Tab-separated table of C-alpha atoms in Angstrom:
chain	number	residue	atom	x	y	z
N	1	GLN	CA	49.988	-22.768	33.236
N	2	VAL	CA	50.635	-25.712	30.972
N	3	GLN	CA	49.305	-29.252	31.027
N	4	LEU	CA	51.445	-32.095	29.750
N	5	VAL	CA	50.380	-35.472	28.382
N	6	GLU	CA	52.930	-38.131	27.497
N	7	SER	CA	52.419	-40.966	25.037
N	8	GLY	CA	54.415	-43.525	23.106
N	9	GLY	CA	55.574	-45.807	25.894
N	10	GLY	CA	55.342	-49.557	25.692
N	11	LEU	CA	57.197	-52.860	25.702
N	12	VAL	CA	60.205	-53.256	23.436
N	13	GLN	CA	63.083	-55.702	23.155
N	14	ALA	CA	66.595	-54.673	24.014
N	15	GLY	CA	68.196	-52.934	21.054
N	16	GLY	CA	64.881	-51.606	19.843
N	17	SER	CA	63.525	-48.080	19.593
N	18	LEU	CA	60.638	-46.029	20.889
N	19	ARG	CA	59.600	-42.421	20.434
N	20	LEU	CA	57.907	-40.666	23.299
N	21	SER	CA	55.756	-37.620	22.739
N	22	CYS	CA	54.641	-34.970	25.174
N	23	ALA	CA	51.775	-32.759	24.108
N	24	ALA	CA	51.395	-29.454	25.908
N	25	SER	CA	48.326	-27.298	26.281
N	26	GLY	CA	48.392	-23.551	26.046
N	27	ARG	CA	49.685	-21.033	23.543
N	28	THR	CA	53.015	-20.294	25.155
N	29	PHE	CA	54.689	-23.667	24.690
N	30	SER	CA	57.656	-22.075	22.966
N	31	SER	CA	58.443	-20.079	26.103
N	32	TYR	CA	59.052	-23.200	28.209
N	33	ALA	CA	62.199	-25.207	28.557
N	34	MET	CA	61.264	-28.884	28.349
N	35	GLY	CA	62.745	-31.938	29.960
N	36	TRP	CA	62.374	-35.687	30.234
N	37	PHE	CA	62.955	-37.532	33.481
N	38	ARG	CA	62.487	-41.163	34.434
N	39	GLN	CA	61.936	-43.210	37.539
N	40	ALA	CA	62.587	-46.921	37.806
N	41	PRO	CA	61.034	-49.050	40.568
N	42	GLY	CA	62.810	-48.511	43.853
N	43	LYS	CA	64.968	-45.734	42.445
N	44	GLU	CA	64.898	-41.970	42.561
N	45	ARG	CA	63.755	-39.901	39.634
N	46	GLU	CA	66.605	-39.052	37.309
N	47	PHE	CA	67.235	-36.579	34.542
N	48	VAL	CA	67.227	-37.934	30.989
N	49	ALA	CA	67.254	-35.037	28.533
N	50	ALA	CA	66.226	-31.401	28.147
N	51	ILE	CA	65.862	-28.771	25.454
N	52	SER	CA	65.918	-25.016	25.782
N	53	ARG	CA	62.943	-22.907	24.849
N	54	SER	CA	64.194	-20.885	21.918
N	55	ILE	CA	67.456	-21.855	20.261
N	56	GLY	CA	66.910	-25.473	21.179
N	57	TYR	CA	70.086	-26.275	23.035
N	58	THR	CA	69.974	-29.880	24.222
N	59	TYR	CA	71.257	-31.586	27.346
N	60	TYR	CA	71.591	-35.305	28.067
N	61	ALA	CA	72.393	-37.622	30.904
N	62	ASP	CA	75.605	-39.525	30.271
N	63	SER	CA	73.687	-42.801	30.394
N	64	VAL	CA	71.627	-41.921	27.312
N	65	LYS	CA	74.008	-39.718	25.345
N	66	GLY	CA	74.369	-41.009	21.805
N	67	ARG	CA	71.235	-43.173	22.073
N	68	PHE	CA	68.446	-40.722	22.893
N	69	THR	CA	67.506	-37.520	21.062
N	70	ILE	CA	65.228	-34.794	22.382
N	71	SER	CA	63.487	-32.428	19.999
N	72	ARG	CA	60.566	-30.041	19.969
N	73	ASP	CA	58.001	-28.819	17.493
N	74	ASN	CA	56.680	-25.506	18.761
N	75	ALA	CA	54.012	-25.388	16.055
N	76	LYS	CA	52.565	-28.635	17.425
N	77	ASN	CA	53.199	-27.841	21.102
N	78	THR	CA	55.032	-31.129	21.381
N	79	VAL	CA	58.374	-32.362	22.643
N	80	TYR	CA	59.767	-35.732	21.611
N	81	LEU	CA	62.237	-38.225	22.970
N	82	GLN	CA	63.600	-40.626	20.375
N	83	MET	CA	65.100	-43.602	22.150
N	84	ASN	CA	67.345	-45.981	20.218
N	85	SER	CA	69.466	-48.952	21.246
N	86	LEU	CA	67.309	-49.435	24.302
N	87	LYS	CA	68.658	-51.388	27.233
N	88	ALA	CA	66.952	-53.200	30.086
N	89	GLU	CA	68.194	-50.470	32.431
N	90	ASP	CA	66.149	-47.914	30.496
N	91	THR	CA	62.996	-49.484	31.924
N	92	ALA	CA	61.149	-46.806	33.887
N	93	VAL	CA	58.214	-44.455	33.928
N	94	TYR	CA	59.162	-41.480	31.774
N	95	TYR	CA	57.911	-38.033	32.689
N	96	CYS	CA	57.755	-34.881	30.645
N	97	ALA	CA	58.331	-31.580	32.456
N	98	ALA	CA	58.211	-27.884	31.649
N	99	ALA	CA	60.080	-24.982	33.149
N	100	GLU	CA	59.266	-21.293	32.819
N	101	ARG	CA	62.867	-20.219	33.133
N	102	MET	CA	66.328	-21.614	33.709
N	103	THR	CA	68.968	-19.696	35.607
N	104	ASP	CA	71.873	-21.412	33.887
N	105	SER	CA	72.696	-24.543	31.907
N	106	GLY	CA	73.124	-26.590	35.063
N	107	ALA	CA	69.514	-25.990	36.023
N	108	TYR	CA	68.260	-28.146	33.166
N	109	TYR	CA	69.456	-31.262	34.990
N	110	SER	CA	67.499	-30.604	38.182
N	111	GLY	CA	63.916	-31.702	38.588
N	112	SER	CA	63.318	-28.941	41.113
N	113	GLN	CA	63.666	-26.360	38.338
N	114	TYR	CA	60.626	-27.672	36.474
N	115	HIS	CA	57.215	-26.317	37.360
N	116	TYR	CA	54.873	-28.621	35.471
N	117	TRP	CA	54.841	-32.388	35.080
N	118	GLY	CA	52.947	-34.961	33.084
N	119	GLN	CA	51.504	-38.202	34.449
N	120	GLY	CA	54.175	-40.371	32.919
N	121	THR	CA	54.355	-43.200	30.396
N	122	GLN	CA	55.769	-46.652	31.078
N	123	VAL	CA	58.716	-47.902	29.057
N	124	THR	CA	59.672	-51.539	29.518
N	125	VAL	CA	62.704	-53.013	27.790
N	126	SER	CA	62.971	-56.780	27.805
N	127	SER	CA	66.408	-58.367	27.704
């Protein structure tokens, strides 16, 4: 099992930047694919970004492509989400998630493929 703890959320003006971190427990962090999802009030949870476990292939939602960057540091058991050029519509609770395996590249985009979730961190972008 793995436990996930997000940090780095907060209040930022539109156009600003934030970096989210997700610290994972356990010694097998490098064997998990990692993802970021978000949920805005009154909306369903949506995929934001993901990174594969070994080579580090990355996947992004169209809405954040070019603005957000996901990365991982396996030595620190941490995955990051660098968010630039933030918009009011990026306001949401952001969740980190881990998956033991992915069947194909399409699986990265589906929350049902992830086995472990963090508690979330609030990101609020003021316009």
